[in-house]
Amino acid sequence: MPDVITLGEPLVEFIDKHKKGSLKTLTEFVGPFPSGAPAIFADAVARLKVSSALIGVIGSDEFGELLLDRLKEDGVDVSHLRVAEGYTTGTAFVTYSPSGSRKFIFHLRHAAAGQLSPDDVDEEFIASAKFLHIMGSALSLSPSSREACYKALKIAVEHGVKVSLDPNVRPELLSIDEIRRICKPVLDEAYLVLPSGEEAMMLTGEKTAEEACRTLIDEGVEIVALKRGARGSIIFTRDRVIDVPAFKVEEVEPTGAGDTYDGAFIVGLVRGWPLEKVGLFANAAGAISVTRIGPINSCPYLHEVEKLMATRET
Ligand code: ATP
Ligand code: MG
């Protein structure tokens, strides 16, 4: 049985080669790349050699096969990845502007991914894990997907499985009040929260990322890992603040760095490492993932992260 389980949207992604910054402009897309925040997360964990599973729904088409092949090859447990007849696999088109901001068009809610429901959540499967990772994207995917997350949460709490939350809800998709409302049940039980600065402020209403992370700790979260892109990350606990420096790398494509960081951080916790090492390991994994294209394809292998870590330790 896998140590780390997540649930949510598997999808294939098409990336604008010319960084036009608009999805109305004629361009060329490169893809399909296997993607979706929970799929990237589960793959990152498996490549870092801790057992992981993805609960989700794909269509009976070649995009679904592509996802299944990638995840299986990397060692992700796909026994709870369902193929929904009559639905196509979720897709996303993404473009970047020269300033680095991103625009997405998703086809998820009415695709196979959005059909995730509480029936896909198996009590015995969740109960035997060490971590259940819940992502804002899965909470906002569709009402039935949200209910699936809440069911998994309830099982995790009942069986002492640690709960982690990445509140990666895209603010274009939901209002801030709505985002807070859907994340609240998970936040109330979360052992670990891994937000970006903007997400932490959005969740708490605080004016700085640091204040927001403090507030999350005051509200009962044990560990908050604040992701800061090229500036690395900061880990907060009740009595410690650990500023973890970034690794210097050449950024090629940033999508998936946050999910990879989440996966690596939880791998470090499962291994029982001190938080300094957990943070450095997660920073190294996130840094490697931005140096190459393709959200899942760019997830680092354990030997690559160890090699980058060694440059810091000597
Ligand atoms: P996303 O939601 O796009 O996946 P995120 O905002 O959740 O991203 P980031 O902060 O962009 O997450 O990235 C996660 C971690 O990866 C960072 O905390 C950092 O450790 C590492 N990282 C990301 N970008 C860079 C970079 N350009 N250089 C070095 N490290 C990086
Ligand atoms: Mg993120």
Short mmCIF file of C-alpha atoms and ligand atoms in Angstrom, two decimals, residues 102 196 227-230 232-233 247 249 251 254 256-259 261 283 286-287 290, ligand 1:
data_model
loop_
_atom_site.label_atom_id
_atom_site.label_comp_id
_atom_site.label_asym_id
_atom_site.label_seq_id
_atom_site.Cartn_x
_atom_site.Cartn_y
_atom_site.Cartn_z
CA ARG A 102 0.74 32.51 -17.27
CA SER A 196 2.83 30.41 -2.31
CA LYS A 227 7.20 28.59 -1.61
CA ARG A 228 9.04 31.61 -3.02
CA GLY A 229 10.09 30.67 -6.56
CA ALA A 230 13.69 31.66 -7.33
CA GLY A 232 13.68 29.41 -2.23
CA SER A 233 11.35 28.69 0.67
CA PHE A 247 19.59 26.80 -5.74
CA VAL A 249 19.43 27.49 -11.93
CA GLU A 251 14.57 28.65 -15.55
CA PRO A 254 8.17 26.90 -14.23
CA GLY A 256 5.00 22.03 -11.79
CA ALA A 257 7.78 23.39 -9.55
CA GLY A 258 5.34 23.87 -6.69
CA ASP A 259 3.88 20.37 -6.99
CA TYR A 261 8.40 20.85 -4.14
CA ASN A 283 14.19 23.41 -2.96
CA GLY A 286 11.75 22.40 -7.36
CA ALA A 287 14.84 24.02 -8.88
CA VAL A 290 12.12 24.49 -13.73
P1 ATP B 1 3.44 26.39 -9.34
O1 ATP B 1 2.12 26.62 -8.71
O2 ATP B 1 3.65 27.08 -10.64
O3 ATP B 1 3.84 24.95 -9.44
P2 ATP B 1 4.45 27.51 -6.86
O4 ATP B 1 4.22 28.98 -6.76
O5 ATP B 1 3.57 26.61 -6.11
O6 ATP B 1 4.53 27.11 -8.40
P3 ATP B 1 7.29 27.98 -6.77
O7 ATP B 1 7.59 28.84 -5.61
O8 ATP B 1 7.28 28.60 -8.12
O9 ATP B 1 5.95 27.17 -6.46
O10 ATP B 1 8.35 26.79 -6.81
C1 ATP B 1 8.48 25.86 -5.75
C2 ATP B 1 9.91 25.79 -5.29
O11 ATP B 1 10.78 25.40 -6.38
C3 ATP B 1 10.47 27.12 -4.77
O12 ATP B 1 10.14 27.30 -3.41
C4 ATP B 1 11.96 26.92 -5.01
O13 ATP B 1 12.52 26.16 -3.97
C5 ATP B 1 11.99 26.10 -6.31
N1 ATP B 1 12.10 27.02 -7.48
C6 ATP B 1 11.09 27.46 -8.26
N2 ATP B 1 11.54 28.30 -9.22
C7 ATP B 1 12.87 28.38 -9.04
C8 ATP B 1 13.95 29.07 -9.72
N3 ATP B 1 13.71 29.86 -10.78
N4 ATP B 1 15.21 28.92 -9.25
C9 ATP B 1 15.47 28.13 -8.19
N5 ATP B 1 14.52 27.45 -7.52
C10 ATP B 1 13.24 27.56 -7.92
#
